[in-house]
Tab-separated table of C-alpha atoms in Angstrom:
chain	number	residue	atom	x	y	z
I	1	MET	CA	9.627	19.756	-67.251
I	2	PRO	CA	7.387	19.338	-64.300
I	3	PRO	CA	8.656	17.416	-61.286
I	4	ARG	CA	8.145	13.784	-61.226
I	5	LYS	CA	5.512	12.859	-58.692
I	6	ARG	CA	6.570	10.494	-55.876
I	7	PHE	CA	4.169	7.633	-55.337
I	8	GLU	CA	3.707	5.369	-52.334
I	9	ALA	CA	5.834	2.331	-51.873
I	10	SER	CA	2.724	0.289	-51.120
I	11	ALA	CA	1.527	0.824	-54.716
I	12	ILE	CA	4.415	-1.159	-56.093
I	13	LYS	CA	3.344	-4.722	-56.748
I	14	ASN	CA	6.782	-6.172	-57.065
I	15	LYS	CA	8.116	-6.995	-53.649
I	16	GLU	CA	11.737	-6.701	-54.341
I	17	LYS	CA	11.359	-3.359	-56.165
I	18	ARG	CA	9.158	-2.152	-53.192
I	19	GLU	CA	11.768	-3.124	-50.603
I	20	GLN	CA	14.427	-1.377	-52.777
I	21	VAL	CA	12.581	1.820	-52.815
I	22	VAL	CA	11.935	1.814	-49.138
I	23	ARG	CA	15.658	1.192	-48.352
I	24	ALA	CA	16.489	4.156	-50.799
I	25	ARG	CA	14.109	6.389	-49.138
I	26	LYS	CA	15.299	5.526	-45.619
I	27	LYS	CA	18.790	6.103	-46.676
I	28	GLU	CA	17.965	9.479	-48.242
I	29	LYS	CA	16.237	10.598	-45.036
I	30	GLY	CA	19.148	9.611	-42.917
I	31	GLN	CA	21.465	11.573	-45.094
I	32	GLU	CA	19.096	14.743	-44.922
I	33	LYS	CA	19.122	14.491	-41.160
I	34	LEU	CA	22.813	14.205	-40.922
I	35	LYS	CA	23.236	17.232	-43.196
I	36	ARG	CA	20.987	19.179	-40.841
I	37	ARG	CA	22.820	18.193	-37.749
I	38	LEU	CA	26.261	19.055	-39.369
I	39	GLU	CA	24.919	22.548	-40.236
I	40	ILE	CA	23.613	23.212	-36.820
I	41	ALA	CA	26.818	22.029	-35.235
I	42	LYS	CA	28.712	24.356	-37.513
I	43	ALA	CA	26.545	27.287	-36.623
I	44	GLU	CA	26.748	26.507	-32.785
I	45	LYS	CA	30.458	26.226	-32.829
I	46	ASN	CA	30.859	29.955	-33.027
I	47	ASP	CA	27.666	30.701	-30.982
I	48	PRO	CA	27.469	28.635	-27.598
I	49	GLU	CA	24.309	30.811	-26.754
I	50	ALA	CA	22.429	29.225	-29.787
I	51	LYS	CA	23.231	25.653	-28.377
I	52	LYS	CA	22.083	26.602	-24.936
I	53	ALA	CA	18.734	27.901	-26.177
I	54	ARG	CA	18.249	24.819	-28.397
I	55	LEU	CA	18.770	22.457	-25.501
I	56	GLU	CA	16.373	24.445	-23.223
I	57	LYS	CA	13.764	24.274	-26.040
I	58	ASN	CA	14.027	20.682	-27.160
I	59	VAL	CA	13.301	18.684	-24.087
I	60	PRO	CA	12.521	15.143	-24.696
I	61	ARG	CA	9.149	13.822	-23.359
I	62	THR	CA	9.501	10.908	-21.038
I	63	LEU	CA	7.119	9.211	-18.700
I	64	ASP	CA	8.875	10.664	-15.696
I	65	ASN	CA	8.799	14.379	-16.796
I	66	MET	CA	5.137	13.776	-17.929
I	67	ARG	CA	4.012	12.532	-14.582
I	68	GLU	CA	0.657	13.946	-13.349
I	69	PHE	CA	0.765	15.968	-10.273
I	70	ASN	CA	0.037	14.132	-6.899
I	71	PRO	CA	-1.336	16.323	-4.128
I	72	THR	CA	0.267	13.959	-1.510
I	73	MET	CA	3.839	14.462	-3.031
I	74	ILE	CA	6.295	16.089	-0.475
I	75	THR	CA	9.276	17.978	-1.612
I	76	ALA	CA	11.947	20.135	0.276
I	77	ASP	CA	13.725	23.186	-0.732
I	78	PRO	CA	17.384	22.992	0.509
I	79	GLN	CA	17.751	26.754	0.675
I	80	ALA	CA	14.736	27.056	2.868
I	81	SER	CA	15.815	24.347	5.244
I	82	SER	CA	19.054	26.115	5.618
I	83	SER	CA	17.562	29.279	6.665
I	84	LYS	CA	14.972	27.502	8.819
I	85	SER	CA	17.088	27.722	12.028
I	86	ALA	CA	17.260	31.551	11.642
I	87	THR	CA	13.511	31.946	11.511
I	88	THR	CA	12.452	29.449	14.165
I	89	ASP	CA	11.391	32.206	16.583
I	90	GLU	CA	9.309	33.905	14.105
I	91	ASN	CA	7.442	30.941	13.128
I	92	LYS	CA	6.434	29.717	16.560
I	93	ASP	CA	3.001	31.405	16.423
I	94	ARG	CA	2.393	30.358	12.750
I	95	GLY	CA	1.790	26.689	13.432
I	96	PRO	CA	3.890	23.790	12.083
I	97	ASP	CA	6.176	24.156	9.118
I	98	PRO	CA	5.733	21.686	6.146
I	99	GLU	CA	9.475	21.204	5.962
I	100	SER	CA	9.666	20.384	9.568
I	101	LEU	CA	6.861	17.719	9.106
I	102	LEU	CA	8.951	16.322	6.292
I	103	ASP	CA	12.045	16.135	8.600
I	104	ILE	CA	9.981	14.359	11.258
I	105	SER	CA	8.682	11.830	8.890
I	106	LEU	CA	12.087	10.985	7.456
I	107	ASP	CA	13.572	10.741	10.913
I	108	PRO	CA	13.849	6.945	11.983
I	109	PHE	CA	13.409	7.872	15.764
I	110	SER	CA	10.300	9.790	15.160
I	111	SER	CA	8.566	7.407	12.710
I	112	SER	CA	5.055	6.422	13.292
I	113	LEU	CA	6.094	2.743	12.822
I	114	SER	CA	8.528	2.856	15.796
I	115	PRO	CA	8.174	4.037	19.339
I	116	PRO	CA	9.581	7.494	20.148
I	117	THR	CA	11.616	6.168	23.208
I	118	THR	CA	15.063	6.814	21.662
I	119	SER	CA	16.792	6.442	24.936
I	120	LEU	CA	15.797	2.664	25.060
I	121	ILE	CA	16.790	1.865	21.446
I	122	ASP	CA	20.244	0.510	20.806
I	123	PRO	CA	21.129	2.056	17.293
I	124	PHE	CA	23.464	-0.802	16.502
I	125	LYS	CA	21.306	-3.605	17.444
I	126	PRO	CA	19.348	-5.086	14.449
I	127	PRO	CA	15.657	-5.633	14.875
I	128	LYS	CA	14.165	-9.153	15.215
I	129	VAL	CA	12.670	-10.165	11.839
I	130	LEU	CA	10.696	-13.370	11.309
I	131	LEU	CA	11.271	-14.839	7.874
I	132	THR	CA	9.073	-17.662	6.618
I	133	THR	CA	7.601	-19.241	3.357
I	134	SER	CA	4.205	-19.962	1.986
I	135	PRO	CA	2.844	-23.465	2.730
I	136	ARG	CA	4.439	-26.380	0.643
I	137	ALA	CA	7.415	-24.349	-0.298
I	138	THR	CA	10.109	-25.785	-2.460
I	139	LYS	CA	13.772	-25.348	-2.948
I	140	VAL	CA	13.420	-21.983	-4.851
I	141	SER	CA	11.858	-20.331	-1.836
I	142	TYR	CA	14.489	-21.605	0.547
I	143	GLU	CA	17.310	-20.404	-1.603
I	144	PHE	CA	15.596	-16.919	-1.860
I	145	CYS	CA	15.320	-16.905	1.890
I	146	GLU	CA	19.053	-17.537	2.201
I	147	GLU	CA	19.588	-14.520	0.089
I	148	LEU	CA	17.432	-12.365	2.339
I	149	LEU	CA	19.100	-13.829	5.572
I	150	SER	CA	22.301	-12.392	4.286
I	151	VAL	CA	20.920	-9.085	3.594
I	152	ILE	CA	18.793	-8.384	6.704
I	153	PRO	CA	21.040	-8.656	9.912
I	154	GLY	CA	18.413	-9.528	12.492
I	155	ALA	CA	16.433	-12.060	10.240
I	156	GLU	CA	15.605	-15.521	11.629
I	157	PHE	CA	14.120	-18.218	9.334
I	158	VAL	CA	11.324	-20.415	10.513
I	159	ARG	CA	10.177	-23.203	8.283
I	160	ARG	CA	6.415	-23.739	7.699
I	161	GLY	CA	5.745	-27.373	8.817
I	162	LYS	CA	2.676	-29.536	8.122
I	163	GLY	CA	1.047	-28.137	11.272
I	164	MET	CA	1.420	-24.622	9.882
I	165	ARG	CA	0.069	-25.059	6.431
I	166	ASN	CA	-3.648	-24.064	7.266
I	167	VAL	CA	-2.547	-21.311	9.531
I	168	GLU	CA	-3.333	-17.749	8.502
I	169	VAL	CA	-0.714	-15.060	8.247
I	170	GLY	CA	-2.572	-13.039	10.766
I	171	ARG	CA	-2.075	-15.544	13.371
I	172	ILE	CA	1.644	-15.938	12.571
I	173	ALA	CA	1.974	-12.101	12.811
I	174	GLY	CA	0.221	-12.055	16.199
I	175	TRP	CA	2.327	-14.908	17.601
I	176	ALA	CA	5.512	-13.074	16.451
I	177	ALA	CA	4.471	-9.806	17.932
I	178	GLY	CA	3.893	-11.359	21.392
I	179	ARG	CA	7.477	-12.615	21.323
I	180	GLY	CA	9.295	-9.412	20.511
I	181	TYR	CA	9.700	-9.655	16.764
I	182	GLY	CA	9.616	-6.247	14.868
I	183	CYS	CA	8.603	-7.472	11.497
I	184	VAL	CA	7.432	-10.658	9.556
I	185	ILE	CA	8.349	-11.441	5.975
I	186	VAL	CA	6.527	-14.091	4.081
I	187	VAL	CA	7.889	-15.301	0.690
I	188	ASN	CA	5.216	-16.559	-1.582
I	189	GLU	CA	5.715	-19.220	-4.217
I	190	ASP	CA	3.516	-20.245	-6.995
I	191	ARG	CA	4.328	-23.236	-9.399
I	192	LYS	CA	7.942	-23.348	-8.190
I	193	VAL	CA	8.425	-19.657	-8.857
I	194	VAL	CA	8.881	-16.959	-6.165
I	195	ASP	CA	6.224	-14.398	-7.047
I	196	ALA	CA	5.337	-12.298	-4.111
I	197	LEU	CA	6.467	-10.934	-0.762
I	198	THR	CA	4.425	-9.876	2.227
I	199	LEU	CA	5.962	-7.356	4.676
I	200	ILE	CA	4.108	-6.946	8.083
I	201	HIS	CA	5.255	-4.463	10.634
I	202	LEU	CA	4.815	-5.454	14.237
I	203	PRO	CA	2.970	-5.123	16.525
I	204	SER	CA	0.145	-3.055	14.985
I	205	GLY	CA	0.879	-2.977	11.264
I	206	PRO	CA	0.790	-1.814	8.459
I	207	SER	CA	1.076	-4.755	6.075
I	208	ALA	CA	2.149	-4.496	2.570
I	209	TYR	CA	2.050	-7.138	-0.330
I	210	PHE	CA	4.529	-6.698	-3.071
I	211	LYS	CA	4.713	-8.564	-6.544
I	212	LEU	CA	8.292	-9.966	-6.884
I	213	THR	CA	10.002	-10.251	-10.272
I	214	SER	CA	13.374	-10.285	-12.068
I	215	ILE	CA	15.107	-12.249	-9.278
I	216	VAL	CA	18.893	-12.641	-9.949
I	217	PRO	CA	20.740	-14.557	-7.130
I	218	SER	CA	24.334	-13.523	-6.116
I	219	SER	CA	25.706	-16.546	-7.647
I	220	LYS	CA	24.527	-15.517	-11.119
I	221	ILE	CA	25.951	-12.135	-10.892
I	222	SER	CA	29.410	-12.008	-12.648
I	223	SER	CA	32.338	-10.740	-10.499
I	224	HIS	CA	30.173	-10.346	-7.316
I	225	ALA	CA	31.576	-9.579	-4.059
I	226	ARG	CA	30.949	-11.597	-0.949
I	227	PRO	CA	28.881	-10.306	1.964
I	228	THR	CA	30.173	-9.711	5.364
I	229	PRO	CA	28.260	-9.720	8.768
I	230	HIS	CA	28.519	-5.827	9.112
I	231	ASN	CA	25.233	-3.825	9.226
I	232	PRO	CA	24.612	-2.310	5.881
I	233	GLU	CA	23.759	1.283	5.008
I	234	LEU	CA	20.230	1.815	3.515
I	235	ILE	CA	19.502	4.326	0.811
I	236	LEU	CA	15.711	4.915	-0.021
I	237	ASN	CA	15.644	6.774	-3.259
I	238	ASN	CA	12.774	8.711	-4.717
I	239	PHE	CA	10.004	7.937	-2.236
I	240	VAL	CA	8.417	11.287	-2.492
I	241	THR	CA	4.670	10.854	-1.728
I	242	ARG	CA	2.926	10.119	1.710
I	243	LEU	CA	2.330	6.536	0.511
I	244	GLY	CA	5.941	6.387	-0.560
I	245	HIS	CA	7.017	7.538	2.855
I	246	SER	CA	4.961	4.896	4.520
I	247	VAL	CA	6.496	2.079	2.327
I	248	GLY	CA	9.977	3.457	2.844
I	249	ARG	CA	9.667	3.451	6.660
I	250	MET	CA	8.600	-0.153	6.577
I	251	PHE	CA	11.781	-1.018	4.849
I	252	GLN	CA	13.749	1.331	7.151
I	253	THR	CA	12.583	-0.712	10.135
I	254	LEU	CA	14.212	-3.896	8.864
I	255	PHE	CA	17.718	-2.555	9.402
I	256	PRO	CA	19.488	-1.101	12.466
I	257	LEU	CA	19.586	2.734	12.706
I	258	MET	CA	23.413	2.970	12.697
I	259	PRO	CA	25.242	0.858	10.131
I	260	HIS	CA	28.789	-0.455	10.313
I	261	PHE	CA	30.688	1.964	8.016
I	262	GLN	CA	33.879	-0.238	8.053
I	263	GLY	CA	31.893	-2.844	6.173
I	264	ARG	CA	31.307	-0.439	3.205
I	265	GLN	CA	28.073	-2.280	2.262
I	266	VAL	CA	25.058	-0.304	0.832
I	267	VAL	CA	21.518	-1.650	0.228
I	268	THR	CA	19.616	0.635	-2.263
I	269	LEU	CA	15.900	0.556	-2.937
I	270	HIS	CA	15.320	2.814	-6.055
I	271	ASN	CA	11.687	3.736	-6.881
I	272	GLN	CA	11.047	4.485	-10.459
I	273	ARG	CA	7.491	4.531	-11.877
I	274	ASP	CA	6.288	2.577	-8.775
I	275	PHE	CA	8.714	-0.224	-9.328
I	276	LEU	CA	11.184	-0.802	-6.417
I	277	PHE	CA	14.621	-1.948	-7.649
I	278	PHE	CA	16.665	-3.597	-4.879
I	279	ARG	CA	20.531	-3.609	-5.223
I	280	ARG	CA	23.369	-4.268	-2.817
I	281	HIS	CA	26.867	-3.085	-3.355
I	282	ARG	CA	30.170	-2.588	-1.638
I	283	TYR	CA	32.004	0.623	-2.307
I	284	ALA	CA	35.772	1.498	-2.299
I	285	PHE	CA	37.238	4.972	-2.588
I	286	ARG	CA	39.914	4.923	-5.236
I	287	SER	CA	40.361	8.517	-5.239
I	288	THR	CA	39.077	11.762	-3.647
I	289	GLU	CA	36.431	12.260	-6.358
I	290	LYS	CA	35.129	8.839	-7.370
I	291	ALA	CA	34.096	5.622	-5.556
I	292	ALA	CA	34.118	2.084	-7.138
I	293	LEU	CA	31.168	-0.115	-6.755
I	294	GLN	CA	31.183	-4.063	-6.668
I	295	GLU	CA	27.652	-5.609	-6.579
I	296	ILE	CA	27.126	-8.306	-3.910
I	297	GLY	CA	23.504	-9.300	-4.799
I	298	PRO	CA	20.870	-10.422	-4.918
I	299	ARG	CA	18.769	-8.413	-7.344
I	300	PHE	CA	15.073	-8.259	-7.576
I	301	THR	CA	12.179	-5.883	-8.372
I	302	LEU	CA	9.114	-5.172	-6.263
I	303	LYS	CA	5.754	-3.605	-7.113
I	304	LEU	CA	3.251	-2.623	-4.366
I	305	LYS	CA	-0.232	-4.168	-4.729
I	306	TRP	CA	-1.904	-3.227	-1.501
I	307	LEU	CA	-1.280	-1.770	1.943
I	308	LYS	CA	-3.396	-2.473	4.967
I	309	LYS	CA	-3.601	-0.409	8.056
I	310	GLY	CA	-3.218	-3.188	10.684
I	311	LEU	CA	-2.208	-6.898	10.657
I	312	PRO	CA	-3.696	-9.180	8.113
I	313	ALA	CA	-7.177	-10.364	9.169
I	314	VAL	CA	-7.819	-13.749	10.700
I	315	ARG	CA	-11.219	-15.166	9.760
I	316	ASN	CA	-11.523	-18.061	12.321
I	317	LEU	CA	-10.114	-16.088	15.338
I	318	GLY	CA	-11.896	-18.069	18.089
I	319	GLU	CA	-10.438	-21.608	16.878
I	320	ALA	CA	-7.019	-22.439	18.012
I	321	PRO	CA	-5.221	-24.333	15.073
I	322	PRO	CA	-3.306	-27.504	16.052
I	323	GLY	CA	0.644	-27.192	16.015
I	324	VAL	CA	0.669	-23.466	16.405
I	325	MET	CA	1.792	-21.735	19.708
I	326	PHE	CA	-0.311	-18.795	19.637
I	327	ASP	CA	-2.041	-17.472	22.635
I	328	GLU	CA	-5.719	-16.654	22.013
I	329	GLY	CA	-6.354	-14.595	25.179
I	330	GLY	CA	-5.280	-17.476	27.350
I	331	GLU	CA	-1.991	-18.130	29.002
I	332	SER	CA	1.077	-20.250	28.177
I	333	GLU	CA	2.552	-23.062	30.164
I	334	GLU	CA	5.130	-20.630	31.567
I	335	ASP	CA	2.459	-18.275	32.633
I	336	GLU	CA	0.507	-21.044	34.277
I	337	GLY	CA	3.641	-22.104	36.151
I	338	VAL	CA	4.377	-18.674	37.348
I	339	GLU	CA	0.766	-18.211	38.578
I	340	ASP	CA	0.750	-21.697	40.297
I	341	ALA	CA	3.914	-20.586	42.276
I	342	ALA	CA	2.488	-17.340	43.185
I	343	LYS	CA	-0.622	-18.956	44.312
I	344	ASP	CA	1.190	-21.406	46.493
I	345	GLY	CA	2.990	-18.669	48.108
I	346	ARG	CA	-0.211	-16.897	48.884
I	347	ASP	CA	-1.748	-20.002	50.337
I	348	SER	CA	1.329	-20.713	52.476
I	349	VAL	CA	0.941	-17.098	53.828
I	350	GLU	CA	-2.757	-17.519	54.525
I	351	LYS	CA	-2.352	-20.793	56.280
I	352	GLY	CA	0.523	-19.638	58.447
I	353	GLU	CA	3.077	-22.428	57.659
I	354	THR	CA	5.798	-20.433	59.370
I	355	GLY	CA	4.223	-21.142	62.690
I	356	GLU	CA	3.659	-17.559	63.627
I	357	GLU	CA	-0.043	-17.014	64.353
I	358	ASP	CA	0.277	-13.419	65.642
I	359	ARG	CA	2.360	-11.004	63.420
I	360	ASP	CA	3.119	-7.511	63.778
I	361	GLU	CA	1.633	-4.918	61.433
I	362	ASP	CA	5.123	-4.268	59.871
I	363	GLU	CA	5.505	-7.896	58.956
I	364	GLU	CA	2.043	-7.872	57.245
I	365	MET	CA	2.983	-4.897	55.299
I	366	ASP	CA	6.197	-6.455	54.288
I	367	ASP	CA	4.226	-9.663	53.065
I	368	GLY	CA	1.997	-7.311	51.058
I	369	GLU	CA	4.765	-5.651	49.279
I	370	ASP	CA	6.266	-9.020	48.612
I	371	ARG	CA	2.997	-10.236	47.127
I	372	GLU	CA	2.863	-7.250	44.955
I	373	GLU	CA	6.416	-7.726	43.650
I	374	LYS	CA	5.643	-11.326	42.798
I	375	GLU	CA	2.657	-10.213	40.894
I	376	GLU	CA	4.515	-7.657	39.046
I	377	GLU	CA	7.241	-10.295	38.102
I	378	ARG	CA	4.454	-12.477	36.887
I	379	LYS	CA	3.047	-9.932	34.646
I	380	LYS	CA	6.655	-9.136	33.236
I	381	LYS	CA	7.211	-12.807	32.451
I	382	ALA	CA	3.788	-13.360	30.845
I	383	LYS	CA	4.012	-13.102	27.082
I	384	LYS	CA	2.077	-10.405	25.405
I	385	VAL	CA	-0.972	-11.399	23.403
I	386	VAL	CA	-1.645	-9.549	20.258
I	387	ARG	CA	-4.950	-10.237	18.531
I	388	PRO	CA	-5.104	-9.659	14.796
I	389	PRO	CA	-8.316	-8.088	13.453
I	390	LYS	CA	-11.147	-10.091	11.855
I	391	ASP	CA	-11.609	-7.806	8.854
I	392	ASP	CA	-9.134	-6.083	6.544
I	393	GLU	CA	-8.946	-2.292	6.332
I	394	TYR	CA	-7.111	-1.380	3.104
I	395	GLU	CA	-5.181	1.909	3.057
I	396	TRP	CA	-4.281	1.622	-0.589
I	397	MET	CA	-4.858	-0.983	-3.370
I	398	TRP	CA	-3.635	-1.074	-6.968
I	399	LYS	CA	-6.173	-1.214	-9.624
I	400	PRO	CA	-5.409	-1.616	-13.434
I	401	GLU	CA	-7.741	1.412	-14.371
I	402	LEU	CA	-5.590	3.641	-12.244
I	403	GLU	CA	-2.697	3.354	-14.739
I	404	THR	CA	-4.567	3.864	-18.063
I	405	THR	CA	-2.625	7.013	-18.855
I	406	ARG	CA	0.814	5.619	-17.791
I	407	ARG	CA	1.484	8.994	-16.225
I	408	THR	CA	0.039	8.238	-12.735
I	409	PHE	CA	2.495	7.187	-10.075
I	410	PHE	CA	1.690	6.680	-6.365
I	411	LEU	CA	5.056	6.271	-4.504
């Protein structure tokens, strides 16, 4: 008797019968798959080499292992780095080693974003960070800024008043750079939802714009820990390209170089498929092999949209906006007072108010030295003026057509 032909379930007109046939075939396929797995497990029980060969052959295809090659990706070989010290004398005439360049790029003291004067930097002192919001911010922005204030040790929050609504971000960055701030963070809000974050390194950039999603405040995390005022440790994970190193160094400059290990707080930025996942935990060593983690919060996700080489551009640079203390090439009130005092001192010397018309050469030299010292003091007291550019110069910008294959990642 010839075997009965199996027909497609879509040819069955009766809906109940069609669903019954589909369920029966699905169950039959599951039973066959289970039977094959049991046979493979029984065969590999006595032959471990067969299991090892099967696992090496059957590698699942994921977006991470199908990632397209990026020529700017920087990797390091731990074996080569360990033997680097033994071959230093041999490689002096061959030029710079790529691994040495990697070590320099990851070193916070030698980063291009920070000055190399390591002797003048206090490793435990947190850098000054100016934190502000977009114009007409609401309660959600202020609550998120409070979360960031608990994360970044040296952050100071400045509210955008009515006089600051029409002020461009480049002016704020230039004003902050002249007053010793190392970074500016602007939290953007749209329709009462925090949706973006602008990170500007001072005094000369770069500037980065991130899309902000999946915000979970600390109060919404179950069994969350409470933060302490200790400087946290920073972990930058999977920033492997040159662009990733630039973005990682920007976040690195927000925290002090040396953390307070007694606080046991860790801030992690994990990069996966160009999404930056932010987490903060406290760890505790329960044994010599494992460490317990308790999340502090908050949680949020960042995605880089563009990176500029310098500060954000200011279109109307010549106009001084009302309500903003920003020096446009002029001098502040303090500078004017210092200059007037120095001028009065020079006039008094010229007019001879001391009553001595004839002075010796030594006294004139002393007056000249005093005048130079006063001039140097005036220059030191004068606030540094940083002028933002008039045009933007993008180093990298995200475009939708760059991710058509879903295998191209840039960080």
